[in-house]
């Protein structure tokens, strides 16, 4: 039996927070290995990277999600006892609830709503806007309407910010983290009120909407989810959609840095836009790593994995693995023209099977939101990008362009400059 390489005997929690997305890739490179162990939050943890590591990590016979998420992440990002912490038949049953929302018709509707709300949002713009801030509001409005959740115009900015603060808390300590926890409480209560209104027939929601389906979903035992749990899962549809605002800022950055991208999108819009959205998700940082626990003892490549051991999969590093991606740090949508659609190489939102595994069911939502937003930027408006700090840190989790992507002199194509 081989001993798993160890990066450092000291607890690495502070270094993870300091180094962010670079922490795991740096250690794998230093140790010349795809597996190592370390101490994190006073616990021994095994770390994996690469396509083979991802295949192992998503083996449902070897790993479970129960007990893998730190409580601080549950209480800010995902919500306690949500689908991300479920396993086995209950997880598959709950997953079908989410997958029922991912039909071609549903996704096209979300795409159309996103484009519509971008047009409406732009009508109120002045001479300069921060794209990331606008994207949060557009996505919040589009997703809430898509999900059947009523949202007044005067609520949009605050609700969008609440949803983002939950996301912004996942890699934070101190004030940023506690703002996320507070926002979760407020957002859960907002969703609980809507769930109860639908159940008590005070609010009419379409039967194929996320709100209705969460309100009346039944567990394997035949019971409705309690109102709080239904609210948590409804937020697990809405919150990640608002998170796509980060990808939209990065997508605009990519277009700004390579002027040929606009022409390529226009020449072959459907195919190239699909590649473009995939490349945005592959290249730019969002999820640094994910965790699971070993279900029972097993050996992998001669290394022992003991029951209960926490295992982290290096998401960011795998998406930049030079064994999988030629010029991994270059933005090249064309790389997906001949891509074989592997389940364990492009894993920004997890790997494996959508229906039975823990791959994020909102992956298609992310793609449609990016494609609709890039269509708006390329085909609907023209704009300037003034001097600003467009760098982004791989230490901050989640990362964003420091300026949040400022646009100026925005005009609708063929029309006068948009005035507020």
mmCIF file of C-alpha atoms in Angstrom:
data_model
loop_
_atom_site.group_PDB
_atom_site.id
_atom_site.type_symbol
_atom_site.label_atom_id
_atom_site.label_comp_id
_atom_site.label_asym_id
_atom_site.label_seq_id
_atom_site.Cartn_x
_atom_site.Cartn_y
_atom_site.Cartn_z
ATOM 1 C CA UNK A 1 0.000 0.000 0.000
ATOM 2 C CA UNK A 2 1.407 3.401 -0.985
ATOM 3 C CA UNK A 3 1.362 6.376 1.344
ATOM 4 C CA UNK A 4 -0.553 9.362 -0.003
ATOM 5 C CA UNK A 5 1.845 12.304 -0.529
ATOM 6 C CA UNK A 6 1.448 15.066 2.057
ATOM 7 C CA UNK A 7 1.834 18.756 1.253
ATOM 8 C CA UNK A 8 2.396 20.065 4.778
ATOM 9 C CA UNK A 9 1.745 18.797 8.270
ATOM 10 C CA UNK A 10 0.431 22.183 9.383
ATOM 11 C CA UNK A 11 -3.247 23.087 8.969
ATOM 12 C CA UNK A 12 -3.738 24.730 5.573
ATOM 13 C CA UNK A 13 -7.000 26.595 6.189
ATOM 14 C CA UNK A 14 -5.357 30.036 6.226
ATOM 15 C CA UNK A 15 -3.346 29.253 3.083
ATOM 16 C CA UNK A 16 -6.493 28.144 1.228
ATOM 17 C CA UNK A 17 -8.135 31.472 2.059
ATOM 18 C CA UNK A 18 -4.992 33.391 1.136
ATOM 19 C CA UNK A 19 -4.263 31.625 -2.152
ATOM 20 C CA UNK A 20 -7.800 30.867 -3.322
ATOM 21 C CA UNK A 21 -8.052 29.166 -6.712
ATOM 22 C CA UNK A 22 -4.279 28.736 -6.913
ATOM 23 C CA UNK A 23 -3.906 26.726 -3.708
ATOM 24 C CA UNK A 24 -4.641 23.198 -4.972
ATOM 25 C CA UNK A 25 -3.085 23.502 -8.470
ATOM 26 C CA UNK A 26 0.102 24.856 -6.893
ATOM 27 C CA UNK A 27 0.408 21.870 -4.512
ATOM 28 C CA UNK A 28 -0.314 19.296 -7.215
ATOM 29 C CA UNK A 29 2.406 20.859 -9.365
ATOM 30 C CA UNK A 30 4.923 21.015 -6.499
ATOM 31 C CA UNK A 31 4.323 17.375 -5.548
ATOM 32 C CA UNK A 32 4.109 16.067 -9.159
ATOM 33 C CA UNK A 33 0.996 14.089 -8.278
ATOM 34 C CA UNK A 34 -2.765 13.935 -8.851
ATOM 35 C CA UNK A 35 -3.462 13.039 -5.220
ATOM 36 C CA UNK A 36 -2.162 14.404 -1.937
ATOM 37 C CA UNK A 37 -3.356 14.888 1.607
ATOM 38 C CA UNK A 38 -3.311 17.832 3.984
ATOM 39 C CA UNK A 39 -4.954 19.171 7.116
ATOM 40 C CA UNK A 40 -7.900 21.544 6.635
ATOM 41 C CA UNK A 41 -10.070 22.888 9.448
ATOM 42 C CA UNK A 42 -8.174 20.493 11.748
ATOM 43 C CA UNK A 43 -9.206 17.460 9.617
ATOM 44 C CA UNK A 44 -7.157 15.210 7.325
ATOM 45 C CA UNK A 45 -8.283 15.764 3.746
ATOM 46 C CA UNK A 46 -7.383 13.994 0.476
ATOM 47 C CA UNK A 47 -7.196 16.160 -2.670
ATOM 48 C CA UNK A 48 -7.709 14.977 -6.261
ATOM 49 C CA UNK A 49 -7.289 16.610 -9.661
ATOM 50 C CA UNK A 50 -7.591 15.796 -13.355
ATOM 51 C CA UNK A 51 -9.999 13.689 -15.388
ATOM 52 C CA UNK A 52 -9.204 10.439 -13.563
ATOM 53 C CA UNK A 53 -9.572 12.152 -10.216
ATOM 54 C CA UNK A 54 -12.953 13.516 -11.294
ATOM 55 C CA UNK A 55 -14.129 10.052 -12.430
ATOM 56 C CA UNK A 56 -13.228 8.678 -9.022
ATOM 57 C CA UNK A 57 -14.823 11.581 -7.146
ATOM 58 C CA UNK A 58 -18.158 11.111 -8.940
ATOM 59 C CA UNK A 59 -18.296 7.348 -8.293
ATOM 60 C CA UNK A 60 -21.491 7.090 -6.214
ATOM 61 C CA UNK A 61 -20.460 3.694 -4.853
ATOM 62 C CA UNK A 62 -17.345 5.203 -3.275
ATOM 63 C CA UNK A 63 -18.417 8.669 -2.160
ATOM 64 C CA UNK A 64 -21.305 10.409 -0.476
ATOM 65 C CA UNK A 65 -22.168 14.071 0.009
ATOM 66 C CA UNK A 66 -23.686 13.781 3.471
ATOM 67 C CA UNK A 67 -21.412 15.495 5.961
ATOM 68 C CA UNK A 68 -19.062 16.863 3.287
ATOM 69 C CA UNK A 69 -20.160 20.497 3.279
ATOM 70 C CA UNK A 70 -18.835 22.748 6.047
ATOM 71 C CA UNK A 71 -21.714 24.204 8.062
ATOM 72 C CA UNK A 72 -20.553 27.722 7.223
ATOM 73 C CA UNK A 73 -21.115 26.936 3.513
ATOM 74 C CA UNK A 74 -24.512 25.364 4.129
ATOM 75 C CA UNK A 75 -25.614 28.367 6.183
ATOM 76 C CA UNK A 76 -24.562 30.905 3.587
ATOM 77 C CA UNK A 77 -24.503 29.347 0.112
ATOM 78 C CA UNK A 78 -26.567 26.173 -0.324
ATOM 79 C CA UNK A 79 -28.898 26.077 2.659
ATOM 80 C CA UNK A 80 -29.020 23.339 5.288
ATOM 81 C CA UNK A 81 -30.005 19.792 4.216
ATOM 82 C CA UNK A 82 -30.391 20.837 0.576
ATOM 83 C CA UNK A 83 -29.961 18.618 -2.479
ATOM 84 C CA UNK A 84 -26.176 19.153 -2.459
ATOM 85 C CA UNK A 85 -25.924 17.125 0.782
ATOM 86 C CA UNK A 86 -28.191 14.247 -0.262
ATOM 87 C CA UNK A 87 -27.296 10.746 -1.480
ATOM 88 C CA UNK A 88 -28.883 7.601 -2.907
ATOM 89 C CA UNK A 89 -32.560 7.291 -3.790
ATOM 90 C CA UNK A 90 -33.644 10.489 -1.980
ATOM 91 C CA UNK A 91 -31.064 12.444 -3.983
ATOM 92 C CA UNK A 92 -32.132 10.908 -7.306
ATOM 93 C CA UNK A 93 -35.769 11.642 -6.499
ATOM 94 C CA UNK A 94 -35.031 15.256 -5.581
ATOM 95 C CA UNK A 95 -32.792 15.612 -8.647
ATOM 96 C CA UNK A 96 -35.703 14.689 -10.925
ATOM 97 C CA UNK A 97 -37.558 17.696 -9.509
ATOM 98 C CA UNK A 98 -34.781 20.004 -10.699
ATOM 99 C CA UNK A 99 -34.306 18.220 -14.005
ATOM 100 C CA UNK A 100 -38.020 18.608 -14.803
ATOM 101 C CA UNK A 101 -37.311 22.336 -15.149
ATOM 102 C CA UNK A 102 -34.568 21.813 -17.736
ATOM 103 C CA UNK A 103 -36.695 21.054 -20.788
ATOM 104 C CA UNK A 104 -35.895 22.685 -24.113
ATOM 105 C CA UNK A 105 -39.070 24.767 -23.832
ATOM 106 C CA UNK A 106 -38.234 25.990 -20.328
ATOM 107 C CA UNK A 107 -34.673 26.871 -21.295
ATOM 108 C CA UNK A 108 -35.750 28.754 -24.410
ATOM 109 C CA UNK A 109 -38.193 30.761 -22.306
ATOM 110 C CA UNK A 110 -35.423 31.706 -19.881
ATOM 111 C CA UNK A 111 -33.211 32.717 -22.817
ATOM 112 C CA UNK A 112 -35.972 34.932 -24.246
ATOM 113 C CA UNK A 113 -36.772 36.509 -20.861
ATOM 114 C CA UNK A 114 -33.116 37.272 -20.254
ATOM 115 C CA UNK A 115 -32.772 39.009 -23.611
ATOM 116 C CA UNK A 116 -36.015 40.914 -23.047
ATOM 117 C CA UNK A 117 -34.955 42.182 -19.639
ATOM 118 C CA UNK A 118 -31.551 43.232 -20.975
ATOM 119 C CA UNK A 119 -33.352 45.446 -23.495
ATOM 120 C CA UNK A 120 -35.591 46.894 -20.776
ATOM 121 C CA UNK A 121 -32.667 47.444 -18.420
ATOM 122 C CA UNK A 122 -30.696 49.264 -21.091
ATOM 123 C CA UNK A 123 -33.531 51.749 -21.629
ATOM 124 C CA UNK A 124 -32.719 53.259 -18.251
ATOM 125 C CA UNK A 125 -28.961 53.514 -18.685
ATOM 126 C CA UNK A 126 -27.015 56.740 -18.568
ATOM 127 C CA UNK A 127 -23.625 57.445 -20.092
ATOM 128 C CA UNK A 128 -21.826 54.809 -18.007
ATOM 129 C CA UNK A 129 -22.898 51.525 -16.397
ATOM 130 C CA UNK A 130 -21.279 48.711 -14.426
ATOM 131 C CA UNK A 131 -22.178 45.592 -16.394
ATOM 132 C CA UNK A 132 -21.889 43.167 -13.473
ATOM 133 C CA UNK A 133 -24.342 45.202 -11.359
ATOM 134 C CA UNK A 134 -26.797 45.419 -14.246
ATOM 135 C CA UNK A 135 -26.453 41.688 -14.925
ATOM 136 C CA UNK A 136 -27.434 40.781 -11.352
ATOM 137 C CA UNK A 137 -30.691 42.686 -11.737
ATOM 138 C CA UNK A 138 -31.465 41.390 -15.234
ATOM 139 C CA UNK A 139 -30.912 37.775 -14.192
ATOM 140 C CA UNK A 140 -32.906 38.217 -10.987
ATOM 141 C CA UNK A 141 -35.906 39.582 -12.915
ATOM 142 C CA UNK A 142 -35.688 37.002 -15.686
ATOM 143 C CA UNK A 143 -35.273 34.020 -13.390
ATOM 144 C CA UNK A 144 -37.999 35.089 -10.974
ATOM 145 C CA UNK A 145 -40.510 35.490 -13.794
ATOM 146 C CA UNK A 146 -39.368 32.183 -15.297
ATOM 147 C CA UNK A 147 -39.797 30.484 -11.907
ATOM 148 C CA UNK A 148 -43.240 32.013 -11.268
ATOM 149 C CA UNK A 149 -42.072 34.261 -8.423
ATOM 150 C CA UNK A 150 -43.718 37.715 -8.410
ATOM 151 C CA UNK A 151 -41.170 40.512 -8.089
ATOM 152 C CA UNK A 152 -41.949 44.218 -7.993
ATOM 153 C CA UNK A 153 -39.601 46.563 -9.819
ATOM 154 C CA UNK A 154 -38.744 48.387 -6.599
ATOM 155 C CA UNK A 155 -37.621 45.071 -5.064
ATOM 156 C CA UNK A 156 -35.272 44.009 -7.840
ATOM 157 C CA UNK A 157 -32.038 45.696 -6.784
ATOM 158 C CA UNK A 158 -32.248 44.586 -3.149
ATOM 159 C CA UNK A 159 -33.296 41.014 -3.969
ATOM 160 C CA UNK A 160 -30.546 40.653 -6.568
ATOM 161 C CA UNK A 161 -27.989 41.897 -4.061
ATOM 162 C CA UNK A 162 -29.242 39.484 -1.380
ATOM 163 C CA UNK A 163 -28.826 36.575 -3.764
ATOM 164 C CA UNK A 164 -25.325 37.665 -4.764
ATOM 165 C CA UNK A 165 -24.199 38.174 -1.155
ATOM 166 C CA UNK A 166 -24.903 34.495 -0.449
ATOM 167 C CA UNK A 167 -22.583 33.609 -3.314
ATOM 168 C CA UNK A 168 -19.965 36.167 -2.342
ATOM 169 C CA UNK A 169 -19.769 34.634 1.136
ATOM 170 C CA UNK A 170 -18.522 31.175 0.147
ATOM 171 C CA UNK A 171 -14.837 32.076 0.093
ATOM 172 C CA UNK A 172 -14.995 34.741 2.759
ATOM 173 C CA UNK A 173 -14.460 35.193 6.451
ATOM 174 C CA UNK A 174 -15.582 38.009 8.697
ATOM 175 C CA UNK A 175 -18.003 40.662 7.469
ATOM 176 C CA UNK A 176 -18.414 39.285 3.921
ATOM 177 C CA UNK A 177 -19.358 35.871 5.271
ATOM 178 C CA UNK A 178 -21.822 37.181 7.833
ATOM 179 C CA UNK A 179 -23.501 39.410 5.252
ATOM 180 C CA UNK A 180 -24.090 36.260 3.233
ATOM 181 C CA UNK A 181 -25.570 34.452 6.236
ATOM 182 C CA UNK A 182 -27.907 37.386 6.906
ATOM 183 C CA UNK A 183 -28.939 37.506 3.250
ATOM 184 C CA UNK A 184 -29.738 33.790 3.318
ATOM 185 C CA UNK A 185 -32.130 34.259 6.244
ATOM 186 C CA UNK A 186 -33.895 37.113 4.486
ATOM 187 C CA UNK A 187 -34.065 35.265 1.160
ATOM 188 C CA UNK A 188 -35.313 32.035 2.718
ATOM 189 C CA UNK A 189 -38.125 33.939 4.434
ATOM 190 C CA UNK A 190 -39.003 35.587 1.112
ATOM 191 C CA UNK A 191 -39.258 32.151 -0.520
ATOM 192 C CA UNK A 192 -41.141 30.618 2.453
ATOM 193 C CA UNK A 193 -43.781 33.336 2.110
ATOM 194 C CA UNK A 194 -44.222 32.556 -1.595
ATOM 195 C CA UNK A 195 -44.380 28.790 -1.000
ATOM 196 C CA UNK A 196 -47.073 29.239 1.663
ATOM 197 C CA UNK A 197 -49.018 31.682 -0.514
ATOM 198 C CA UNK A 198 -49.145 29.123 -3.330
ATOM 199 C CA UNK A 199 -50.187 26.310 -0.976
ATOM 200 C CA UNK A 200 -52.912 28.473 0.554
ATOM 201 C CA UNK A 201 -54.124 29.561 -2.911
ATOM 202 C CA UNK A 202 -53.232 33.196 -2.236
ATOM 203 C CA UNK A 203 -50.831 33.191 -5.164
ATOM 204 C CA UNK A 204 -51.452 31.611 -8.543
ATOM 205 C CA UNK A 205 -48.316 29.953 -9.951
ATOM 206 C CA UNK A 206 -48.182 28.050 -13.269
ATOM 207 C CA UNK A 207 -48.103 24.291 -12.665
ATOM 208 C CA UNK A 208 -44.907 23.886 -14.682
ATOM 209 C CA UNK A 209 -43.093 26.656 -12.792
ATOM 210 C CA UNK A 210 -40.318 26.131 -10.261
ATOM 211 C CA UNK A 211 -42.400 27.811 -7.549
ATOM 212 C CA UNK A 212 -45.348 25.475 -8.022
ATOM 213 C CA UNK A 213 -43.204 22.359 -8.342
ATOM 214 C CA UNK A 214 -41.210 23.127 -5.192
ATOM 215 C CA UNK A 215 -44.385 23.978 -3.274
ATOM 216 C CA UNK A 216 -46.059 20.664 -4.103
ATOM 217 C CA UNK A 217 -43.103 18.297 -4.493
ATOM 218 C CA UNK A 218 -43.488 15.078 -2.523
ATOM 219 C CA UNK A 219 -40.672 13.078 -0.968
ATOM 220 C CA UNK A 220 -40.273 9.325 -1.481
ATOM 221 C CA UNK A 221 -42.420 8.917 1.631
ATOM 222 C CA UNK A 222 -45.229 10.883 -0.032
ATOM 223 C CA UNK A 223 -44.959 14.003 2.120
ATOM 224 C CA UNK A 224 -44.667 17.569 0.930
ATOM 225 C CA UNK A 225 -41.394 19.279 1.731
ATOM 226 C CA UNK A 226 -41.745 21.525 4.744
ATOM 227 C CA UNK A 227 -42.004 25.178 3.734
ATOM 228 C CA UNK A 228 -38.422 26.007 4.709
ATOM 229 C CA UNK A 229 -36.967 23.076 2.745
ATOM 230 C CA UNK A 230 -39.067 23.952 -0.300
ATOM 231 C CA UNK A 231 -37.811 27.532 0.021
ATOM 232 C CA UNK A 232 -34.186 26.362 0.235
ATOM 233 C CA UNK A 233 -34.537 24.327 -2.960
ATOM 234 C CA UNK A 234 -36.326 27.159 -4.756
ATOM 235 C CA UNK A 235 -33.386 29.393 -3.851
ATOM 236 C CA UNK A 236 -31.102 26.714 -5.308
ATOM 237 C CA UNK A 237 -32.702 27.552 -8.648
ATOM 238 C CA UNK A 238 -32.740 31.353 -8.313
ATOM 239 C CA UNK A 239 -29.433 32.013 -6.516
ATOM 240 C CA UNK A 240 -27.134 30.218 -9.013
ATOM 241 C CA UNK A 241 -28.827 32.019 -11.898
ATOM 242 C CA UNK A 242 -27.923 35.395 -10.414
ATOM 243 C CA UNK A 243 -24.377 34.053 -9.942
ATOM 244 C CA UNK A 244 -24.081 33.914 -13.744
ATOM 245 C CA UNK A 245 -23.593 37.699 -13.581
ATOM 246 C CA UNK A 246 -19.926 36.952 -12.865
ATOM 247 C CA UNK A 247 -19.618 34.902 -16.061
ATOM 248 C CA UNK A 248 -21.299 37.706 -18.015
ATOM 249 C CA UNK A 249 -18.702 40.204 -16.787
ATOM 250 C CA UNK A 250 -15.949 37.762 -17.752
ATOM 251 C CA UNK A 251 -17.564 37.120 -21.147
ATOM 252 C CA UNK A 252 -17.606 40.858 -21.862
ATOM 253 C CA UNK A 253 -13.965 41.003 -20.796
ATOM 254 C CA UNK A 254 -13.080 38.240 -23.263
ATOM 255 C CA UNK A 255 -14.817 40.101 -26.110
ATOM 256 C CA UNK A 256 -13.030 43.320 -25.155
ATOM 257 C CA UNK A 257 -9.624 41.622 -25.179
ATOM 258 C CA UNK A 258 -10.166 39.878 -28.537
ATOM 259 C CA UNK A 259 -12.009 42.020 -31.066
ATOM 260 C CA UNK A 260 -12.312 39.085 -33.490
ATOM 261 C CA UNK A 261 -14.723 37.262 -31.193
ATOM 262 C CA UNK A 262 -17.677 39.481 -32.126
ATOM 263 C CA UNK A 263 -17.253 38.708 -35.830
ATOM 264 C CA UNK A 264 -16.919 34.991 -35.121
ATOM 265 C CA UNK A 265 -20.116 35.006 -33.063
ATOM 266 C CA UNK A 266 -22.031 36.798 -35.845
ATOM 267 C CA UNK A 267 -20.690 34.487 -38.568
ATOM 268 C CA UNK A 268 -21.865 31.266 -36.906
ATOM 269 C CA UNK A 269 -23.975 32.440 -33.999
ATOM 270 C CA UNK A 270 -25.501 29.200 -32.725
ATOM 271 C CA UNK A 271 -22.434 26.988 -32.810
ATOM 272 C CA UNK A 272 -19.866 29.602 -31.858
ATOM 273 C CA UNK A 273 -21.994 31.036 -29.042
ATOM 274 C CA UNK A 274 -22.254 27.532 -27.575
ATOM 275 C CA UNK A 275 -18.460 27.169 -27.689
ATOM 276 C CA UNK A 276 -18.043 30.678 -26.305
ATOM 277 C CA UNK A 277 -20.274 29.995 -23.288
ATOM 278 C CA UNK A 278 -18.430 26.753 -22.541
ATOM 279 C CA UNK A 279 -15.070 28.511 -22.756
ATOM 280 C CA UNK A 280 -16.183 31.281 -20.387
ATOM 281 C CA UNK A 281 -17.127 28.632 -17.844
ATOM 282 C CA UNK A 282 -13.912 26.668 -18.382
ATOM 283 C CA UNK A 283 -11.399 29.493 -18.282
ATOM 284 C CA UNK A 284 -12.663 31.996 -15.768
ATOM 285 C CA UNK A 285 -12.634 31.194 -12.036
ATOM 286 C CA UNK A 286 -15.778 30.401 -10.104
ATOM 287 C CA UNK A 287 -15.911 27.106 -8.172
ATOM 288 C CA UNK A 288 -12.439 26.346 -6.727
ATOM 289 C CA UNK A 289 -13.127 22.819 -5.463
ATOM 290 C CA UNK A 290 -15.900 20.500 -4.236
ATOM 291 C CA UNK A 291 -16.034 17.982 -1.399
ATOM 292 C CA UNK A 292 -17.357 14.482 -0.692
ATOM 293 C CA UNK A 293 -16.776 11.791 1.944
ATOM 294 C CA UNK A 294 -15.586 8.217 1.441
ATOM 295 C CA UNK A 295 -18.497 5.763 1.926
ATOM 296 C CA UNK A 296 -16.338 2.742 2.734
ATOM 297 C CA UNK A 297 -12.662 1.780 2.604
ATOM 298 C CA UNK A 298 -11.169 1.281 -0.875
ATOM 299 C CA UNK A 299 -7.837 1.563 -2.685
ATOM 300 C CA UNK A 300 -7.167 3.690 -5.770
ATOM 301 C CA UNK A 301 -3.875 3.392 -7.635
ATOM 302 C CA UNK A 302 -2.421 1.806 -4.528
ATOM 303 C CA UNK A 303 -3.516 4.650 -2.242
ATOM 304 C CA UNK A 304 -5.840 3.960 0.722
ATOM 305 C CA UNK A 305 -9.113 5.875 1.032
ATOM 306 C CA UNK A 306 -10.618 5.333 4.481
ATOM 307 C CA UNK A 307 -14.311 5.509 5.332
ATOM 308 C CA UNK A 308 -15.407 8.984 6.396
ATOM 309 C CA UNK A 309 -12.359 10.770 4.952
ATOM 310 C CA UNK A 310 -13.131 14.127 3.346
ATOM 311 C CA UNK A 311 -11.977 14.356 -0.290
ATOM 312 C CA UNK A 312 -11.694 17.563 -2.339
ATOM 313 C CA UNK A 313 -11.791 17.662 -6.135
ATOM 314 C CA UNK A 314 -9.791 20.478 -7.745
ATOM 315 C CA UNK A 315 -12.398 21.975 -10.090
ATOM 316 C CA UNK A 316 -10.408 25.015 -11.189
ATOM 317 C CA UNK A 317 -7.221 23.020 -11.751
ATOM 318 C CA UNK A 318 -8.980 20.338 -13.806
ATOM 319 C CA UNK A 319 -10.531 23.004 -16.034
ATOM 320 C CA UNK A 320 -6.976 24.268 -16.669
ATOM 321 C CA UNK A 321 -5.220 20.903 -16.875
ATOM 322 C CA UNK A 322 -2.726 21.024 -19.811
ATOM 323 C CA UNK A 323 -3.221 17.267 -20.289
ATOM 324 C CA UNK A 324 -6.851 17.999 -21.181
ATOM 325 C CA UNK A 325 -6.726 21.472 -22.678
ATOM 326 C CA UNK A 326 -4.174 22.810 -25.150
ATOM 327 C CA UNK A 327 -3.054 26.289 -24.062
ATOM 328 C CA UNK A 328 -5.289 26.000 -20.993
ATOM 329 C CA UNK A 329 -4.942 29.648 -19.956
ATOM 330 C CA UNK A 330 -5.915 31.030 -23.380
ATOM 331 C CA UNK A 331 -9.503 31.933 -24.329
ATOM 332 C CA UNK A 332 -10.158 29.727 -27.368
ATOM 333 C CA UNK A 333 -13.837 28.798 -27.937
ATOM 334 C CA UNK A 334 -12.825 26.839 -31.055
ATOM 335 C CA UNK A 335 -11.378 24.117 -28.825
ATOM 336 C CA UNK A 336 -14.945 22.839 -28.385
ATOM 337 C CA UNK A 337 -15.525 22.262 -32.112
ATOM 338 C CA UNK A 338 -14.047 18.768 -31.832
ATOM 339 C CA UNK A 339 -14.664 18.237 -28.113
ATOM 340 C CA UNK A 340 -16.057 14.790 -27.330
ATOM 341 C CA UNK A 341 -18.409 16.044 -24.613
ATOM 342 C CA UNK A 342 -16.538 14.318 -21.798
ATOM 343 C CA UNK A 343 -18.247 14.112 -18.414
ATOM 344 C CA UNK A 344 -15.090 14.565 -16.368
ATOM 345 C CA UNK A 345 -12.926 17.166 -18.129
ATOM 346 C CA UNK A 346 -15.122 20.269 -18.404
ATOM 347 C CA UNK A 347 -16.411 20.426 -14.815
ATOM 348 C CA UNK A 348 -17.069 24.061 -13.789
ATOM 349 C CA UNK A 349 -20.411 22.933 -12.343
ATOM 350 C CA UNK A 350 -19.411 19.396 -11.458
ATOM 351 C CA UNK A 351 -18.967 16.200 -13.449
ATOM 352 C CA UNK A 352 -20.697 12.921 -14.188
ATOM 353 C CA UNK A 353 -24.359 12.241 -14.934
ATOM 354 C CA UNK A 354 -26.919 15.024 -14.558
ATOM 355 C CA UNK A 355 -29.781 12.769 -13.508
ATOM 356 C CA UNK A 356 -28.180 10.405 -11.018
ATOM 357 C CA UNK A 357 -24.994 12.190 -9.986
ATOM 358 C CA UNK A 358 -24.157 15.504 -8.374
ATOM 359 C CA UNK A 359 -23.504 17.469 -11.555
ATOM 360 C CA UNK A 360 -25.337 20.783 -11.234
ATOM 361 C CA UNK A 361 -28.753 20.623 -12.956
ATOM 362 C CA UNK A 362 -28.524 24.370 -13.557
ATOM 363 C CA UNK A 363 -25.684 23.944 -16.045
ATOM 364 C CA UNK A 364 -28.065 24.477 -18.954
ATOM 365 C CA UNK A 365 -29.541 27.572 -17.267
ATOM 366 C CA UNK A 366 -26.025 28.976 -17.000
ATOM 367 C CA UNK A 367 -25.394 28.343 -20.678
ATOM 368 C CA UNK A 368 -28.645 30.012 -21.801
ATOM 369 C CA UNK A 369 -28.104 33.044 -19.557
ATOM 370 C CA UNK A 370 -24.584 33.536 -20.927
ATOM 371 C CA UNK A 371 -25.676 33.078 -24.546
ATOM 372 C CA UNK A 372 -28.604 35.497 -24.243
ATOM 373 C CA UNK A 373 -26.415 38.091 -22.526
ATOM 374 C CA UNK A 374 -23.630 37.841 -25.074
ATOM 375 C CA UNK A 375 -26.201 38.123 -27.876
ATOM 376 C CA UNK A 376 -27.356 41.372 -26.270
ATOM 377 C CA UNK A 377 -23.799 42.720 -26.051
ATOM 378 C CA UNK A 378 -22.859 41.743 -29.596
ATOM 379 C CA UNK A 379 -26.085 42.244 -31.568
ATOM 380 C CA UNK A 380 -28.294 44.692 -29.673
ATOM 381 C CA UNK A 381 -25.938 47.391 -28.380
ATOM 382 C CA UNK A 382 -22.637 49.035 -29.154
ATOM 383 C CA UNK A 383 -20.489 50.593 -26.460
ATOM 384 C CA UNK A 384 -17.064 51.757 -25.404
ATOM 385 C CA UNK A 385 -14.921 50.266 -22.677
ATOM 386 C CA UNK A 386 -13.296 53.160 -20.796
ATOM 387 C CA UNK A 387 -9.975 52.895 -18.988
ATOM 388 C CA UNK A 388 -10.441 50.766 -15.853
ATOM 389 C CA UNK A 389 -8.868 47.960 -13.828
ATOM 390 C CA UNK A 390 -9.979 44.799 -15.634
ATOM 391 C CA UNK A 391 -7.620 42.492 -13.763
ATOM 392 C CA UNK A 392 -9.053 39.776 -11.564
ATOM 393 C CA UNK A 393 -7.596 37.995 -8.588
ATOM 394 C CA UNK A 394 -7.209 34.229 -8.316
ATOM 395 C CA UNK A 395 -6.971 34.686 -4.569
ATOM 396 C CA UNK A 396 -10.435 36.149 -4.076
ATOM 397 C CA UNK A 397 -13.255 33.589 -4.105
ATOM 398 C CA UNK A 398 -15.462 34.214 -6.021
ATOM 399 C CA UNK A 399 -13.383 36.304 -8.405
ATOM 400 C CA UNK A 400 -14.528 39.192 -10.593
ATOM 401 C CA UNK A 401 -12.912 41.850 -12.778
ATOM 402 C CA UNK A 402 -11.941 44.512 -10.251
ATOM 403 C CA UNK A 403 -13.901 47.231 -12.064
ATOM 404 C CA UNK A 404 -16.923 44.898 -12.477
ATOM 405 C CA UNK A 405 -16.706 45.737 -16.242
ATOM 406 C CA UNK A 406 -17.697 49.345 -16.917
ATOM 407 C CA UNK A 407 -19.330 50.241 -20.247
ATOM 408 C CA UNK A 408 -19.745 53.774 -21.568
ATOM 409 C CA UNK A 409 -21.454 55.551 -24.493
ATOM 410 C CA UNK A 410 -23.926 52.689 -24.836
ATOM 411 C CA UNK A 411 -26.168 52.827 -27.903
ATOM 412 C CA UNK A 412 -28.776 50.528 -29.332
ATOM 413 C CA UNK A 413 -27.627 49.414 -32.775
ATOM 414 C CA UNK A 414 -28.821 51.920 -35.309
ATOM 415 C CA UNK A 415 -30.271 54.300 -32.670
ATOM 416 C CA UNK A 416 -29.204 57.253 -30.571
ATOM 417 C CA UNK A 417 -27.229 56.823 -27.389
ATOM 418 C CA UNK A 418 -29.302 55.410 -24.541
ATOM 419 C CA UNK A 419 -30.246 58.100 -22.053
ATOM 420 C CA UNK A 420 -31.364 57.547 -18.467
#
